[in-house]
XYZ file of C-alpha atoms in Angstrom:
756
model
C -11.945 4.160 11.089
C -10.397 1.549 8.803
C -11.049 0.529 5.231
C -9.645 -2.055 2.849
C -7.177 -0.994 0.163
C -5.298 -2.941 -2.517
C -1.556 -2.235 -2.639
C 1.664 -3.537 -4.085
C 4.702 -3.322 -1.812
C 7.590 -1.545 -3.549
C 9.966 -4.221 -2.266
C 7.993 -6.881 -4.170
C 5.918 -9.829 -3.058
C 2.252 -10.510 -3.610
C -0.469 -7.906 -3.919
C -2.027 -7.262 -0.514
C -5.370 -6.071 0.781
C -4.604 -3.932 3.820
C -6.763 -2.411 6.515
C -5.779 1.266 6.521
C -7.337 4.426 7.973
C -9.993 6.100 5.883
C -8.511 9.118 4.065
C -9.387 12.676 5.048
C -10.133 15.182 2.339
C -8.820 18.661 1.702
C -10.837 21.644 0.459
C -10.474 20.648 -3.223
C -11.274 16.961 -2.683
C -14.267 14.643 -2.400
C -14.587 11.606 -0.140
C -16.242 8.756 -2.042
C -17.409 5.387 -0.774
C -16.521 2.965 -3.552
C -19.171 0.840 -5.225
C -17.098 -0.716 -8.027
C -13.645 -0.336 -9.531
C -12.078 -1.680 -12.713
C -8.577 -3.098 -13.069
C -6.405 -1.681 -15.844
C -4.443 -4.872 -16.607
C -1.622 -3.334 -18.622
C -0.802 -0.492 -16.239
C -1.276 -2.464 -13.043
C 0.649 -5.469 -14.320
C 3.551 -3.135 -15.149
C 3.471 -1.743 -11.589
C 3.485 -5.170 -9.940
C 6.165 -6.491 -12.310
C 8.484 -3.573 -11.560
C 7.957 -3.993 -7.813
C 8.918 -7.661 -8.044
C 12.007 -7.006 -10.106
C 15.483 -6.727 -8.619
C 17.262 -3.532 -7.648
C 19.139 -3.383 -10.951
C 15.910 -3.574 -12.939
C 14.319 -0.957 -10.697
C 17.314 1.310 -11.224
C 17.108 0.916 -14.997
C 13.413 1.725 -14.944
C 13.834 4.808 -12.720
C 17.202 6.450 -13.445
C 15.810 9.710 -12.044
C 15.552 8.112 -8.594
C 19.074 6.734 -8.916
C 20.349 10.262 -9.527
C 18.441 11.492 -6.473
C 20.045 8.799 -4.321
C 23.497 9.703 -5.641
C 22.948 13.386 -4.847
C 21.734 12.529 -1.354
C 24.751 10.295 -0.747
C 27.104 13.117 -1.739
C 25.242 15.638 0.403
C 24.324 13.672 3.510
C 26.484 10.569 3.421
C 26.000 6.984 2.302
C 24.270 5.883 5.528
C 21.572 8.555 5.232
C 21.052 7.777 1.560
C 20.779 4.064 2.373
C 18.103 4.787 4.986
C 16.192 6.790 2.403
C 16.367 3.895 -0.067
C 15.186 1.419 2.569
C 12.287 3.708 3.417
C 11.334 3.997 -0.251
C 11.509 0.228 -0.693
C 9.417 -0.204 2.444
C 6.534 1.748 0.977
C 3.469 0.688 -0.976
C 1.979 1.623 -4.321
C -1.825 1.970 -4.295
C -3.287 0.074 -7.239
C -6.178 1.224 -9.394
C -7.374 4.466 -10.934
C -10.866 3.916 -12.355
C -13.888 3.556 -10.077
C -17.355 4.731 -9.132
C -18.995 5.338 -5.796
C -21.242 7.462 -3.640
C -20.125 10.853 -2.330
C -19.829 10.990 1.449
C -18.204 14.392 1.985
C -17.379 17.356 -0.237
C -14.503 19.823 0.225
C -15.419 23.462 0.643
C -13.902 24.532 -2.694
C -15.545 21.813 -4.804
C -18.530 22.830 -6.918
C -21.118 20.736 -8.715
C -20.789 17.708 -6.431
C -23.124 16.971 -3.528
C -23.252 14.319 -0.846
C -25.194 11.242 -1.879
C -24.403 11.511 -5.607
C -23.091 8.588 -7.573
C -19.858 9.711 -9.256
C -17.195 8.254 -11.493
C -13.713 8.847 -10.098
C -10.285 8.925 -11.670
C -6.617 9.430 -10.976
C -3.840 7.101 -9.876
C -2.999 7.786 -6.252
C -6.520 9.014 -5.478
C -9.125 6.722 -7.061
C -7.733 3.408 -5.931
C -9.066 -0.064 -5.397
C -10.184 0.919 -1.911
C -13.396 1.114 0.062
C -13.042 4.891 0.256
C -11.267 7.392 -1.965
C -10.160 10.985 -1.456
C -10.439 12.273 -5.025
C -9.796 15.746 -6.500
C -13.101 17.431 -7.242
C -12.171 17.880 -10.918
C -11.710 14.106 -11.205
C -15.235 13.340 -9.998
C -18.026 13.292 -12.566
C -21.698 12.882 -11.599
C -23.165 9.753 -13.164
C -26.283 10.324 -15.304
C -29.511 8.588 -14.347
C -29.767 5.047 -15.618
C -26.030 4.308 -15.684
C -25.162 1.535 -13.211
C -22.194 2.060 -10.944
C -20.545 -1.041 -12.410
C -20.543 0.626 -15.845
C -19.565 4.066 -14.546
C -16.456 2.497 -13.005
C -15.057 2.185 -16.568
C -15.098 5.950 -17.120
C -11.429 6.683 -16.424
C -10.049 3.736 -18.411
C -12.394 4.713 -21.247
C -11.153 8.309 -21.028
C -7.664 7.071 -21.915
C -9.109 5.575 -25.080
C -11.170 8.697 -25.775
C -8.170 10.998 -25.408
C -6.209 8.846 -27.836
C -9.031 9.083 -30.361
C -9.174 12.874 -29.956
C -5.448 13.077 -30.756
C -6.098 11.083 -33.935
C -8.282 13.972 -35.140
C -10.745 11.841 -37.099
C -14.449 12.191 -37.854
C -17.375 10.223 -39.270
C -16.415 7.852 -42.061
C -12.726 7.736 -41.149
C -10.997 4.373 -41.246
C -9.572 3.835 -37.754
C -7.333 0.866 -37.038
C -6.868 -0.199 -33.397
C -3.737 -2.284 -32.845
C -4.144 -4.292 -29.650
C -7.594 -5.216 -28.377
C -7.002 -5.373 -24.653
C -9.306 -3.379 -22.405
C -8.170 0.065 -23.600
C -8.174 -1.095 -27.223
C -11.715 -2.478 -26.882
C -12.915 0.813 -25.462
C -11.077 2.836 -28.119
C -12.680 0.788 -30.875
C -16.165 1.157 -29.396
C -15.815 4.900 -28.859
C -14.561 5.298 -32.429
C -17.648 3.417 -33.641
C -19.844 5.687 -31.532
C -18.172 8.658 -33.235
C -19.170 7.446 -36.705
C -15.830 5.944 -37.685
C -15.336 2.667 -39.529
C -13.202 0.580 -37.181
C -11.009 -2.479 -37.483
C -9.029 -4.044 -34.669
C -5.983 -6.292 -34.667
C -5.088 -8.894 -32.062
C -3.704 -12.407 -31.791
C -6.185 -13.948 -29.330
C -9.725 -15.278 -29.733
C -11.369 -13.572 -26.736
C -10.567 -9.949 -27.666
C -11.396 -10.555 -31.334
C -14.766 -12.020 -30.378
C -15.549 -9.121 -28.010
C -14.663 -6.595 -30.696
C -16.825 -8.410 -33.230
C -19.853 -8.280 -30.928
C -19.544 -4.505 -30.843
C -19.387 -4.178 -34.640
C -15.626 -3.871 -34.990
C -13.975 -5.675 -37.888
C -11.647 -8.143 -36.192
C -8.311 -8.954 -37.849
C -5.989 -11.607 -36.500
C -2.361 -10.542 -36.578
C -0.637 -12.534 -39.354
C 1.961 -10.078 -40.589
C 1.781 -9.238 -44.316
C -1.493 -11.087 -44.718
C -3.109 -8.757 -42.170
C -1.581 -5.747 -43.885
C -3.233 -6.916 -47.101
C -6.580 -7.181 -45.288
C -6.202 -3.601 -44.053
C -5.487 -2.460 -47.634
C -8.599 -4.217 -48.896
C -10.734 -2.739 -46.084
C -9.522 0.801 -46.825
C -9.903 0.501 -50.638
C -6.163 0.464 -51.011
C -5.561 3.784 -49.252
C -4.579 2.602 -45.787
C -6.023 3.629 -42.428
C -6.666 7.294 -41.692
C -5.496 6.770 -38.119
C -3.905 3.975 -36.117
C -4.333 3.783 -32.356
C -1.592 1.593 -30.913
C -3.137 0.244 -27.709
C -0.996 -2.850 -27.254
C 1.734 -3.463 -24.699
C 4.832 -5.025 -26.246
C 8.531 -4.916 -25.420
C 9.603 -5.399 -29.034
C 9.195 -2.927 -31.884
C 7.694 -5.462 -34.307
C 4.163 -4.082 -33.979
C 5.233 -0.500 -34.626
C 7.402 -1.588 -37.559
C 4.265 -2.877 -39.327
C 2.254 0.312 -38.752
C 3.477 2.458 -41.719
C 2.407 -0.139 -44.302
C -1.107 -0.061 -42.831
C -1.476 3.732 -42.986
C -2.495 6.049 -45.760
C -0.218 8.876 -46.782
C -0.024 11.524 -44.027
C -2.050 9.465 -41.571
C -1.876 9.908 -37.794
C -0.443 7.289 -35.458
C -1.304 7.650 -31.765
C 0.733 5.684 -29.225
C -1.568 4.821 -26.336
C 0.087 1.629 -25.074
C 3.638 0.864 -23.950
C 5.393 -0.489 -27.045
C 8.948 -0.731 -28.295
C 10.060 2.177 -30.485
C 13.360 1.052 -31.972
C 12.276 1.951 -35.503
C 13.501 2.584 -39.022
C 12.785 6.218 -39.844
C 12.343 5.705 -43.594
C 8.818 4.136 -43.718
C 7.446 6.875 -41.441
C 9.195 9.548 -43.505
C 8.012 8.234 -46.859
C 4.368 8.414 -45.800
C 4.931 11.583 -43.747
C 3.136 10.068 -40.783
C 2.293 12.138 -37.708
C 3.192 10.183 -34.584
C 1.601 11.367 -31.344
C 1.798 10.097 -27.801
C -1.315 10.091 -25.642
C -0.571 11.198 -22.095
C -3.099 9.394 -19.953
C -6.673 10.688 -20.143
C -6.498 14.291 -21.164
C -5.205 17.795 -20.406
C -4.887 18.394 -16.690
C -3.255 15.034 -15.995
C -0.080 15.450 -13.921
C -0.766 19.195 -13.580
C -0.754 20.203 -9.913
C -2.813 23.319 -10.493
C -5.584 21.244 -12.035
C -5.506 18.081 -9.938
C -4.334 19.322 -6.545
C -5.522 22.907 -6.471
C -8.783 22.514 -8.381
C -8.016 25.148 -11.039
C -10.037 24.171 -14.116
C -9.141 25.214 -17.645
C -11.692 27.427 -19.450
C -13.705 25.318 -21.886
C -13.075 27.902 -24.591
C -9.336 27.300 -24.282
C -9.158 23.583 -23.419
C -12.408 21.917 -24.379
C -11.576 18.364 -23.356
C -9.795 18.160 -20.015
C -9.475 14.853 -18.210
C -12.527 15.752 -16.132
C -14.620 16.621 -19.168
C -13.505 13.418 -20.875
C -14.954 11.550 -17.892
C -18.242 13.370 -18.446
C -18.205 12.535 -22.162
C -17.744 8.823 -21.488
C -20.608 8.855 -18.991
C -22.829 10.613 -21.551
C -22.023 7.906 -24.112
C -22.983 5.269 -21.558
C -26.209 7.079 -20.699
C -27.148 7.339 -24.399
C -26.404 3.616 -24.881
C -23.869 4.515 -27.573
C -21.139 2.843 -25.526
C -21.596 -0.512 -23.832
C -19.083 -1.994 -21.429
C -20.839 -4.613 -19.298
C -20.023 -7.457 -21.724
C -16.307 -6.684 -21.395
C -16.284 -7.918 -17.767
C -14.872 -11.430 -17.811
C -14.123 -11.675 -14.079
C -15.327 -9.994 -10.889
C -13.947 -10.314 -7.383
C -14.885 -9.082 -3.952
C -12.352 -6.542 -2.749
C -11.201 -9.007 -0.072
C -10.161 -11.408 -2.866
C -8.326 -8.796 -4.931
C -5.019 -10.684 -4.777
C -6.600 -13.489 -6.808
C -7.260 -11.045 -9.646
C -3.573 -10.221 -9.948
C -2.650 -13.882 -9.831
C -4.994 -14.343 -12.795
C -3.265 -11.511 -14.667
C 0.242 -12.746 -13.908
C -0.312 -16.425 -14.660
C -1.818 -15.791 -18.074
C -3.430 -19.243 -18.118
C -6.966 -17.907 -18.401
C -8.047 -15.217 -20.895
C -9.560 -12.028 -19.548
C -10.553 -8.519 -20.591
C -12.089 -6.370 -17.856
C -11.744 -7.338 -14.206
C -14.057 -5.634 -11.750
C -13.862 -5.342 -7.968
C -17.132 -5.197 -6.046
C -17.498 -3.713 -2.589
C -19.638 -5.088 0.221
C -21.315 -1.762 0.932
C -23.187 -1.657 -2.332
C -23.953 -5.109 -3.692
C -27.503 -5.333 -2.410
C -28.306 -1.752 -3.414
C -26.333 -1.346 -6.642
C -29.433 -1.038 -8.826
C -31.006 1.548 -6.514
C -28.016 3.821 -7.038
C -28.969 4.301 -10.679
C -32.349 5.807 -9.753
C -32.641 9.603 -9.778
C -34.417 9.435 -6.430
C -31.268 8.095 -4.859
C -29.559 11.390 -5.633
C -32.491 13.588 -4.758
C -32.653 12.189 -1.239
C -28.950 12.500 -0.555
C -28.891 12.260 3.209
C -31.268 9.295 3.640
C -29.536 7.387 0.826
C -26.038 7.978 2.131
C -27.110 7.020 5.620
C -28.573 3.739 4.337
C -25.413 3.019 2.381
C -23.184 3.674 5.370
C -25.306 1.397 7.536
C -25.402 -1.354 4.937
C -21.645 -1.598 4.460
C -18.546 -1.693 6.559
C -18.546 0.714 9.505
C -16.135 3.570 9.697
C -17.145 6.219 7.161
C -19.700 8.712 8.490
C -22.990 9.027 6.665
C -23.198 11.976 4.303
C -24.041 15.200 6.039
C -23.047 13.871 9.451
C -20.341 16.122 10.898
C -18.608 15.120 14.093
C -17.401 18.370 15.723
C -13.864 18.477 17.025
C -13.850 18.722 20.797
C -11.448 21.330 22.109
C -9.739 20.330 25.306
C -9.144 22.697 28.162
C -5.567 23.824 28.640
C -3.578 23.575 31.784
C -3.347 20.711 34.242
C -6.138 18.426 35.403
C -9.610 17.856 34.065
C -10.692 16.133 30.872
C -8.198 18.083 28.832
C -5.119 17.105 30.795
C -2.579 15.018 28.883
C -1.750 11.510 29.993
C 1.124 10.672 32.223
C 2.872 8.028 30.155
C 4.947 10.253 27.890
C 3.068 9.040 24.834
C 3.990 10.413 21.405
C 1.401 11.149 18.739
C 2.650 11.633 15.190
C 0.979 13.541 12.347
C 2.590 12.969 8.950
C 4.338 9.793 7.812
C 6.548 10.954 4.966
C 10.135 10.097 4.113
C 11.658 12.698 6.455
C 9.667 11.302 9.382
C 10.883 7.786 8.613
C 14.531 8.411 7.811
C 15.488 11.321 10.065
C 12.948 12.394 12.649
C 11.799 9.081 14.082
C 15.392 7.773 14.571
C 16.201 11.052 16.341
C 13.248 10.628 18.715
C 14.325 7.093 19.542
C 17.941 8.119 20.048
C 16.826 10.968 22.322
C 15.068 8.526 24.651
C 11.409 8.604 23.623
C 10.013 5.091 23.906
C 6.209 5.178 23.896
C 4.729 5.801 20.456
C 0.944 5.875 20.668
C -0.861 7.069 17.522
C 0.215 8.016 14.010
C -1.864 9.505 11.205
C -1.363 10.690 7.657
C -3.631 12.257 5.061
C -3.956 9.134 2.946
C -3.799 6.511 5.666
C -1.684 4.004 3.732
C 1.677 5.576 4.585
C 0.646 5.790 8.243
C -0.113 2.061 8.276
C 3.410 1.092 7.182
C 5.044 3.819 9.277
C 3.139 2.631 12.336
C 4.198 -0.970 11.764
C 7.879 -0.112 11.390
C 7.949 2.338 14.284
C 5.869 0.320 16.725
C 2.944 2.722 17.131
C 0.048 1.235 19.054
C -2.584 2.838 16.820
C -2.888 4.075 13.248
C -5.538 6.745 12.770
C -7.199 8.849 10.107
C -6.657 12.590 10.344
C -4.928 14.876 12.810
C -7.835 15.056 15.247
C -7.455 11.394 16.143
C -3.891 12.117 17.295
C -4.511 15.446 19.009
C -7.569 14.183 20.891
C -6.063 10.855 21.963
C -5.949 10.899 25.800
C -2.833 8.686 25.738
C -0.870 11.267 23.763
C 1.233 13.772 25.707
C 3.292 15.250 22.875
C 2.345 15.729 19.243
C 4.886 15.675 16.418
C 3.791 17.691 13.379
C 5.550 16.666 10.156
C 2.892 17.579 7.612
C 2.758 19.924 4.597
C 3.879 23.404 5.558
C 0.551 25.125 5.108
C -0.956 22.993 7.898
C 1.676 23.655 10.578
C 0.310 26.754 12.274
C -3.247 25.452 12.532
C -2.135 22.084 13.913
C 0.170 23.761 16.438
C -2.668 25.921 17.735
C -5.041 22.966 17.953
C -2.515 20.769 19.738
C -1.603 23.469 22.277
C -5.272 24.170 22.955
C -5.767 20.447 23.535
C -3.073 20.529 26.217
C -0.350 18.751 24.241
C 3.357 19.441 24.035
C 4.256 20.165 20.407
C 7.209 19.441 18.185
C 6.631 21.227 14.884
C 8.886 20.702 11.903
C 9.965 23.868 10.170
C 8.504 26.245 9.199
C 6.382 27.162 12.193
C 4.133 29.425 10.115
C 3.921 31.013 6.686
C 2.552 34.469 7.510
C 2.391 37.069 10.245
C -1.248 36.198 10.896
C -0.351 32.567 11.467
C 2.475 33.604 13.774
C 0.080 35.758 15.785
C -2.268 32.798 16.213
C 0.564 30.518 17.292
C 1.953 33.099 19.703
C -1.430 33.631 21.335
C -1.972 29.886 21.766
C 1.524 29.378 23.140
C 1.184 32.106 25.769
C -2.108 30.675 26.927
C -0.650 27.195 27.249
C 1.703 25.694 29.786
C 2.904 23.116 27.254
C 6.269 23.033 25.456
C 6.360 24.262 21.872
C 9.507 23.326 19.978
C 10.350 24.061 16.331
C 12.565 21.661 14.388
C 15.368 24.138 13.696
C 17.915 21.425 14.332
C 21.090 23.101 13.057
C 21.329 25.398 16.077
C 21.632 22.235 18.207
C 24.502 20.662 16.250
C 27.786 20.350 18.211
C 29.699 22.349 15.597
C 27.202 25.232 15.620
C 27.135 25.416 19.411
C 30.922 25.442 19.597
C 31.005 28.148 16.899
C 28.595 30.197 19.007
C 30.942 29.982 22.000
C 33.793 31.440 19.950
C 31.619 34.116 18.358
C 30.272 35.239 21.721
C 33.803 36.417 22.545
C 33.985 38.875 19.648
C 34.375 42.602 20.269
C 33.407 43.866 16.815
C 30.345 43.617 14.571
C 30.012 40.285 12.827
C 29.896 39.568 9.108
C 28.399 36.140 8.561
C 28.080 34.500 5.112
C 26.147 31.244 4.809
C 26.433 29.630 1.352
C 24.011 26.818 0.547
C 24.353 24.694 -2.614
C 20.988 23.010 -2.298
C 20.827 21.475 -5.763
C 17.897 21.378 -8.179
C 14.536 19.804 -7.446
C 12.542 17.849 -10.044
C 9.692 19.387 -11.981
C 6.451 19.191 -10.055
C 8.177 19.245 -6.656
C 6.067 20.697 -3.869
C 8.568 23.548 -3.504
C 6.811 24.971 -6.573
C 3.546 25.068 -4.628
C 3.045 28.640 -3.498
C 0.802 27.420 -0.670
C 3.773 25.630 0.923
C 5.994 28.714 1.047
C 8.418 27.728 -1.689
C 12.105 27.224 -1.011
C 12.335 30.564 0.811
C 9.935 29.791 3.646
C 10.252 26.011 3.343
C 14.027 25.542 3.564
C 15.889 28.854 3.764
C 14.310 29.224 7.205
C 16.836 26.647 8.475
C 19.787 28.800 7.487
C 18.273 32.050 8.679
C 17.646 30.437 12.052
C 21.277 29.330 12.220
C 22.371 32.918 11.562
C 19.987 34.181 14.253
C 21.432 31.630 16.667
C 25.084 32.440 15.892
C 24.462 36.166 16.256
C 21.843 36.723 18.998
C 21.757 40.464 18.367
C 18.199 41.311 17.308
C 17.483 41.357 13.579
C 16.132 44.808 12.763
C 15.861 44.651 8.964
C 15.805 42.078 6.207
C 16.112 42.161 2.450
C 15.651 39.232 0.054
C 16.836 39.074 -3.570
C 15.279 36.276 -5.667
C 16.866 35.195 -8.941
C 15.389 33.705 -12.077
C 12.280 35.852 -12.326
C 9.961 33.278 -10.727
C 8.584 35.587 -8.047
C 8.988 35.973 -4.328
C 8.325 32.480 -3.038
C 9.029 30.279 -6.038
C 12.584 31.347 -6.855
C 15.107 28.511 -6.842
C 17.912 30.916 -5.936
C 17.626 33.647 -3.337
C 19.906 35.805 -1.179
C 18.670 37.015 2.204
C 20.462 39.874 3.998
C 19.812 40.424 7.704
C 20.708 43.621 9.510
C 21.341 43.218 13.257
C 20.938 45.809 16.003
C 24.658 45.685 16.852
C 25.684 46.636 13.308
C 26.362 43.057 12.212
C 25.258 41.588 8.891
C 24.212 38.023 8.105
C 23.902 36.889 4.491
C 22.327 33.628 3.335
C 23.189 32.782 -0.268
C 20.886 29.950 -1.301
C 21.493 28.374 -4.704
C 19.911 25.523 -6.638
C 23.338 24.721 -8.086
C 25.245 21.701 -6.818
C 28.686 21.439 -8.456
C 30.438 18.082 -8.007
C 32.607 17.877 -4.919
C 31.012 20.891 -3.239
C 29.403 20.367 0.149
C 25.876 21.592 0.631
C 26.512 24.158 3.397
C 29.467 26.415 4.105
C 29.364 29.128 6.758
C 32.049 31.776 7.281
C 32.040 34.390 10.061
C 34.421 37.333 10.475
C 34.669 39.866 13.311
C 37.881 41.820 13.862
C 40.675 39.254 14.160
C 38.200 36.389 14.556
C 37.630 34.014 11.627
C 35.274 31.033 12.037
C 34.471 28.541 9.269
C 31.870 25.766 9.534
C 32.118 23.365 6.588
C 28.992 21.262 5.988
C 28.702 20.382 9.693
C 31.746 18.128 9.350
C 34.537 20.488 10.409
C 34.836 23.726 12.378
C 37.935 25.891 12.156
C 38.746 29.000 14.184
C 41.605 31.175 12.965
C 42.620 28.409 10.560
C 42.872 25.795 13.339
C 40.510 22.834 13.416
C 38.611 22.787 16.719
C 36.005 20.169 15.813
C 35.802 17.427 13.191
C 33.532 14.428 12.921
C 30.699 12.728 11.094
C 28.178 15.149 9.700
C 25.847 16.099 12.538
C 23.125 18.647 11.868
C 21.754 18.415 15.384
C 18.590 16.353 14.904
C 19.078 14.092 17.922
C 20.338 16.902 20.154
C 17.312 19.019 19.253
C 14.906 16.217 20.158
C 16.806 15.576 23.382
C 16.330 19.236 24.304
C 12.613 18.922 23.539
C 12.433 15.925 25.876
C 14.349 17.769 28.606
C 11.963 20.712 28.473
C 8.961 18.410 28.758
C 10.447 16.622 31.780
C 11.396 19.893 33.456
C 7.992 21.470 32.712
C 9.339 24.419 30.729
C 6.415 26.244 29.168
C 6.032 27.212 25.551
C 6.125 30.924 26.308
C 9.535 30.800 28.029
C 11.280 29.749 24.822
C 8.906 31.285 22.348
C 10.891 34.319 21.329
C 14.113 32.480 20.517
C 12.370 29.918 18.325
C 9.874 32.243 16.650
C 12.183 35.132 15.900
C 13.508 33.221 12.900
C 9.978 32.719 11.628
C 9.409 36.481 11.898
C 12.557 37.161 9.957
C 11.462 34.805 7.167
C 7.979 36.298 6.991
C 9.595 39.715 6.719
C 11.938 38.370 4.026
C 8.984 37.174 1.966
C 7.375 40.596 2.324
C 10.628 42.322 1.402
C 10.973 40.173 -1.705
C 7.468 41.019 -2.831
C 7.899 44.739 -2.126
C 11.498 44.995 -3.412
C 12.609 46.943 -0.346
C 14.025 46.165 3.110
C 11.510 45.287 5.792
C 11.838 46.036 9.511
C 11.580 43.144 11.958
C 9.852 44.031 15.226
C 9.614 40.610 16.870
C 5.962 41.247 17.769
C 4.005 38.004 17.597
C 0.755 38.664 19.366
C 0.432 42.397 19.741
C 2.835 42.723 22.667
C 6.579 43.168 22.634
C 8.382 39.834 22.710
């Protein structure tokens, strides 16, 4: 099921309209069929300009990414870092963040939204210029009766203006000066008027000044000191109570003129992207308060709010980004805010590239640019009728039939068909060795896919990702025959024999069970599961299946680790094994901070625990975990895990977020009697001080995939290898429990109610 989406390639070039799979929604999201969307010229022009700039300009704009690349080069080598950069440059940026459309499907944890409703949608990365959007429920606002979809599409852009006005802290009668009358400035001026303020706006061009004048805003052409004198006259010599800077300018000239146009102790709110190389004295002398507006309200860039659907209590945070959307829609419904006259150009979504050419050329003046979508043109007025929302199912069905095919009508649920396990019948996998791939992130592109090719896999059938866009590019680069929407399309594809699962961690166990039940071989990236219950479900499915289940614990397959195991197998005394990991910090907002994904403990430490379990095959009988930093069991950046083995051995994983210069990421030291084995960052192995292996860093990715392929060809079942691969998952689950309970936990190896 494909849809059209407007994107800018990170590597540069023209804006494209791509056919990509329709997104699938999560429990906190809403699937919306787009009726109209509005271009934010300043923001979107900045995105396209950066994409078309050279590498040096990109590096200057994103020094944080440069530091990430440098850290990766030190940790994994220049070649790996270069592949990561190429993958990043090969991606796309979805354009757009302000739209309106009809709800097709609602996630189970979303409240107040129903199928068939017209809603305004917001949020870069979710509400795009696309025929369908998967939008967080808190960024969907039902549109009041009488508000056309074309007007409701302005709600998010207008919320930026509204949030800026709220930060100005002004009321009726206040003199508000808007510097820069582009789209956001026009909306800010009109909302200030609707709030009872006296508003003047400054610009240099005829079109924005005329549009502001039609709305009742006092238009002032920028002429330096002469304009400052006009502001003084307008404010009875006091100066403006608040200035909203909504312009986009590289120089600081505009901001340098602001103090002279303000009253004493006025508020200046920076909404646009302007130069800030300023003289402190004028701001100090008037004791001005300078504030920066962060997008469209509290909740923006907060994962708990946007991703997890955790709203802020209205008594604590009255105006969140979602409630700002509602406020804008109420102003539109009351006819206190008008936006239709701001539209200077409209384009069909197929012609979206022409809109960006218009913006870039600058030969023709514009204010608001709207994209219209085929599905709704003939019925756009009907959407505004209350009856359209009362009869949700009939309306949504008509809309789906009227537009492009591909998105199911509201209320229509296509049940997933479970395939029989075992050989033969409708559920039997194909015979062509086809690979299906779920998840098209950076790790899939830079590490996993090259390993599959190097291991001899040649037939890549279907790839899917949650958003669809990343799968489109991944499929093109990797040579997949089909790009699909959602995991079911991969699992149920009769041409797929083996499914690769490289998705967020909290989806692994469920996808493994579904793929095994469908009769597919399964490669699952770590971790296999995040709880004992999930492990039980996986174990039950694996024992009922004759397919191969393989977990991506690649380090146990590295040549250095396997040679170390040979030496350690000869020991005659209990083993003391210390595995130090200098993992380095992760940026704020990283998914490791998402408790649902298992944190760094279950998400990455599992690799090192598995290596310890491999190097010492004696059963782990107890585990203790010590987090540092006071962030709780799963979210600690630093943690030490101590494993007690049945033979009296001890394995210790010391995982740190530190990364001192010149220190390799991983260092493993094992001692038993006279035996001393050191594995240094998978580049060198020494035994008794003598180097027995040295080479390029090899963490075993290709060897692991080659073993997966061998087991498929030799018809090894999942159950035969289940204990060795799942024991590490049991140890980690026990470690998480031990951390929470502050005491050692036994490890019994029981995964489905029977002894393993």
